[in-house]
Amino acid sequence: MDRGHLESLQVERLRHMVRHLGDNVGFYKDRLGLAGVKPEDIRSLEDVRRIPFTTKQDLRDHYPYGMLAVPLSQAARLHCSTGTTGRPTVVAYTRRDLETWAELVARLAVGAGVRSDDIVHIAFGYGLFTGGFGLHYGMERLGACVIPVSGGNTQRQVQLLRDLRPTVLVCTPSYSLHLAEVLAEAGLGPADIALRVGLFGGEPWTESMRREIETRLGISATDNYGLSEIIGPGVSGECEVKQGMHLQEDHFLVEHINPETEEPAAAGEIGELVITPLTREAFSVLRYRTRDLCRLIEEPCACGRTTRRMTKVIGRTDDMLIVRGVNLFPSQVEQVLLDMGGTEPHYLLIIRRRGNLDELEIQVEVSPELFSDEMKELRHMERELESRLRTTLGVSFKLTLVEHRTLERGSGKAKRVLDLRGYEATAGSGQS
Ligand code: DLL
């Protein structure tokens, strides 16, 4: 589609979305009312700037169903995204939303080189995370044969790669390297498996990781971006040219702003993505602040698609960490500590990359009284803390209780995270 047609379609769809949300979501009725924005005021793409931003906090404040734009009886599926203090965001889909989602993922997969005679090994988690189900239905939609392996049990994954001979691999980039490593340990290399394409995403990764994945698995590895609040995977992805991720602009209006001034970022600058879904029914947001930082590429792609592209995500404007594809905030740990008592609110998250997998260690200071108490007490508290953290974070970690005043105290902002990925030289990690 040429840009002119695309932009008229976006304006028309934006106007419709403003009407849909203003009519059906109390929060937006108030927001749009206060800003004095009516659907008929949306006449050009510039007019989007009259609409106030939506933040993660807004979604949190309306947990669980306050942002639903259709009666719950019309929802066909719910997914959830991570919350900072035990309040996730509930994302709902109607039947039609699920069809749209499958179509969007299918398009990106075709762009990456997947065809209907491919066999697709999906190692994203199937569950509240949007990765597994999102890719699953997209791949089925394009006619490929799906193996819904889900996450974990790497030995079995290796066996399936060897025996069932899937041609496409879908997972987080870090897990693909882990798979490559376990394959190599079993004495297997690219020649022993049939993979040719990989669709990776859900976490940041580097170009050097891409090269390593491509060599070790003998595939073409593409990057794919999305977030649950918008739809899940399917927002953007690389085509076979692999020069930036094509934004699916007929379904998402994408702005790129300077996060401080909130004005459009200058061409070629790093900016925050602000996204408005244009066709969602059950749940949608206007001008959602993704917190993800990247550059936009306006020039047409050699593949011929007319959409703008985004570079790899370069960072985030908040403190969200992604460990093994799972999003977490340091404040989640803090909340658990505060709820427990007996521990100091001093803690440190240390993330390392061991081989190709992220490892999380959580160090927590224990109050002096407890530390001098019986071992039994301390063990009990350790187990309790571990179980509460596990429930809250949903990712594996090592807990280390440390003595009072062990962790460094600074005068400024407390240092809660020591992210050593990319700094510690670990064999074969490919991180630079
Ligand atoms: O991670 C959706 C997804 C699943 C995308 C599978 C691609 C493949 P959330 O769990 O809500 O959704 O996490 C969204 O993850 O705001 C980014 O910070 C980060 N993220 C997602 N994809 C990428 C990527 C899914 N390709 C958050 N590169 C986003 C860097 C990514 N970061």
Short mmCIF file of N, CA and C and ligand atoms in Angstrom, two decimals, residues 56 80-82 124 129-132 135 171 200-205 223-229 232-234 236 245 290-292 310 312-316 320 322 325 327, ligand 1:
data_model
loop_
_atom_site.label_atom_id
_atom_site.label_comp_id
_atom_site.label_asym_id
_atom_site.label_seq_id
_atom_site.Cartn_x
_atom_site.Cartn_y
_atom_site.Cartn_z
N LYS A 56 1.42 2.60 31.69
CA LYS A 56 1.25 1.33 32.38
C LYS A 56 0.47 1.54 33.69
N CYS A 80 -2.12 -12.06 30.30
CA CYS A 80 -1.72 -11.07 31.31
C CYS A 80 -0.27 -10.70 31.08
N SER A 81 0.05 -9.44 31.41
CA SER A 81 1.46 -9.05 31.37
C SER A 81 1.91 -8.77 32.80
N THR A 82 3.21 -8.78 32.98
CA THR A 82 3.79 -8.60 34.30
C THR A 82 3.40 -7.29 34.94
N PHE A 124 8.48 -20.96 22.82
CA PHE A 124 8.01 -19.90 23.72
C PHE A 124 7.07 -20.57 24.71
N PHE A 129 1.81 -15.55 29.09
CA PHE A 129 2.73 -14.88 28.16
C PHE A 129 2.15 -15.02 26.75
N THR A 130 2.24 -13.93 25.98
CA THR A 130 1.60 -13.95 24.66
C THR A 130 2.43 -14.65 23.58
N GLY A 131 3.71 -14.96 23.89
CA GLY A 131 4.61 -15.52 22.88
C GLY A 131 4.13 -16.85 22.30
N GLY A 132 3.84 -17.82 23.16
CA GLY A 132 3.49 -19.17 22.70
C GLY A 132 2.23 -19.18 21.84
N LEU A 135 2.38 -16.88 18.50
CA LEU A 135 3.08 -17.47 17.36
C LEU A 135 2.37 -18.72 16.85
N CYS A 171 11.56 -18.92 19.49
CA CYS A 171 11.81 -18.83 20.93
C CYS A 171 12.52 -17.51 21.23
N PHE A 200 12.81 -14.91 16.40
CA PHE A 200 13.15 -14.70 17.80
C PHE A 200 12.61 -13.37 18.27
N GLY A 201 12.40 -13.25 19.58
CA GLY A 201 11.91 -11.98 20.11
C GLY A 201 11.55 -12.08 21.57
N GLY A 202 10.96 -11.02 22.08
CA GLY A 202 10.54 -11.00 23.47
C GLY A 202 11.57 -10.42 24.42
N GLU A 203 12.80 -10.26 23.94
CA GLU A 203 13.87 -9.71 24.79
C GLU A 203 14.92 -9.07 23.89
N PRO A 204 15.72 -8.17 24.45
CA PRO A 204 16.76 -7.53 23.62
C PRO A 204 17.89 -8.50 23.30
N TRP A 205 18.48 -8.34 22.13
CA TRP A 205 19.65 -9.13 21.75
C TRP A 205 20.49 -8.32 20.79
N ASP A 223 14.44 -10.84 14.00
CA ASP A 223 13.99 -10.23 15.26
C ASP A 223 12.51 -9.86 15.14
N ASN A 224 11.78 -10.04 16.24
CA ASN A 224 10.35 -9.77 16.26
C ASN A 224 9.98 -9.07 17.54
N TYR A 225 9.19 -8.01 17.40
CA TYR A 225 8.89 -7.17 18.56
C TYR A 225 7.39 -7.08 18.80
N GLY A 226 7.03 -6.98 20.06
CA GLY A 226 5.63 -6.74 20.41
C GLY A 226 5.49 -6.64 21.90
N LEU A 227 4.33 -6.28 22.36
CA LEU A 227 4.08 -6.25 23.80
C LEU A 227 2.62 -6.55 24.08
N SER A 228 2.38 -7.18 25.22
CA SER A 228 1.02 -7.65 25.51
C SER A 228 0.01 -6.52 25.49
N GLU A 229 0.38 -5.36 26.02
CA GLU A 229 -0.59 -4.26 26.12
C GLU A 229 -1.10 -3.84 24.74
N GLY A 232 0.65 -8.34 21.74
CA GLY A 232 1.59 -9.45 21.93
C GLY A 232 2.57 -9.41 20.77
N PRO A 233 3.16 -10.54 20.36
CA PRO A 233 3.99 -10.52 19.16
C PRO A 233 3.10 -10.14 17.98
N GLY A 234 3.71 -9.58 16.91
CA GLY A 234 2.88 -9.20 15.76
C GLY A 234 2.91 -7.71 15.50
N SER A 236 5.77 -5.77 15.13
CA SER A 236 6.76 -5.56 14.05
C SER A 236 7.71 -6.75 13.99
N MET A 245 12.84 -3.82 11.82
CA MET A 245 11.57 -4.55 11.92
C MET A 245 10.43 -3.73 11.32
N THR A 290 5.28 2.88 25.49
CA THR A 290 5.85 1.53 25.61
C THR A 290 7.09 1.49 26.50
N ARG A 291 7.76 2.64 26.66
CA ARG A 291 9.04 2.71 27.39
C ARG A 291 10.19 2.11 26.59
N ASP A 292 9.91 1.60 25.42
CA ASP A 292 10.97 1.00 24.60
C ASP A 292 11.62 2.05 23.71
N MET A 310 11.53 -0.22 12.56
CA MET A 310 12.21 0.20 13.80
C MET A 310 13.51 -0.60 13.92
N LYS A 312 16.53 -2.40 16.30
CA LYS A 312 16.46 -3.18 17.52
C LYS A 312 16.14 -2.27 18.69
N VAL A 313 15.48 -2.82 19.69
CA VAL A 313 15.21 -2.04 20.90
C VAL A 313 16.55 -1.81 21.60
N ILE A 314 16.84 -0.53 21.86
CA ILE A 314 18.16 -0.17 22.38
C ILE A 314 18.14 -0.10 23.91
N GLY A 315 17.00 0.12 24.49
CA GLY A 315 16.91 0.20 25.94
C GLY A 315 15.50 0.55 26.35
N ARG A 316 15.29 0.78 27.66
CA ARG A 316 13.97 1.16 28.14
C ARG A 316 14.09 2.38 29.04
N MET A 320 12.49 -1.89 34.03
CA MET A 320 12.07 -3.27 33.77
C MET A 320 13.25 -4.10 33.26
N ILE A 322 14.55 -7.89 31.71
CA ILE A 322 14.03 -9.08 31.03
C ILE A 322 15.03 -10.20 31.26
N GLY A 325 13.54 -13.93 29.03
CA GLY A 325 12.28 -13.59 28.36
C GLY A 325 11.17 -13.17 29.32
N ASN A 327 9.57 -10.65 32.03
CA ASN A 327 9.75 -9.26 32.45
C ASN A 327 9.64 -9.17 33.96
O1 DLL B 1 7.39 -10.09 24.89
C1 DLL B 1 5.62 -10.13 23.24
C2 DLL B 1 6.49 -10.92 22.32
C3 DLL B 1 6.54 -12.28 22.40
C4 DLL B 1 7.21 -10.27 21.31
C5 DLL B 1 7.30 -13.01 21.54
C6 DLL B 1 7.97 -11.00 20.42
C7 DLL B 1 8.01 -12.36 20.53
P1 DLL B 1 5.61 -8.75 26.90
O2 DLL B 1 5.86 -9.96 27.71
O3 DLL B 1 4.46 -7.88 27.27
O4 DLL B 1 5.37 -9.12 25.39
O5 DLL B 1 6.94 -7.89 26.92
C8 DLL B 1 7.03 -6.72 26.16
O6 DLL B 1 9.42 -7.04 25.94
O7 DLL B 1 8.03 -3.76 25.88
C9 DLL B 1 10.10 -4.91 25.19
O8 DLL B 1 10.71 -4.22 26.26
C10 DLL B 1 10.47 -6.39 25.25
N1 DLL B 1 10.60 -6.95 23.91
C11 DLL B 1 9.69 -7.65 23.20
N2 DLL B 1 10.21 -8.01 22.01
C12 DLL B 1 11.47 -7.51 21.95
C13 DLL B 1 12.53 -7.53 20.98
C14 DLL B 1 6.26 -9.79 24.57
N3 DLL B 1 12.41 -8.16 19.81
C15 DLL B 1 8.41 -6.09 26.30
N4 DLL B 1 13.65 -6.86 21.29
C16 DLL B 1 8.59 -4.95 25.36
C17 DLL B 1 13.80 -6.22 22.47
C18 DLL B 1 11.70 -6.81 23.16
N5 DLL B 1 12.87 -6.19 23.41
#
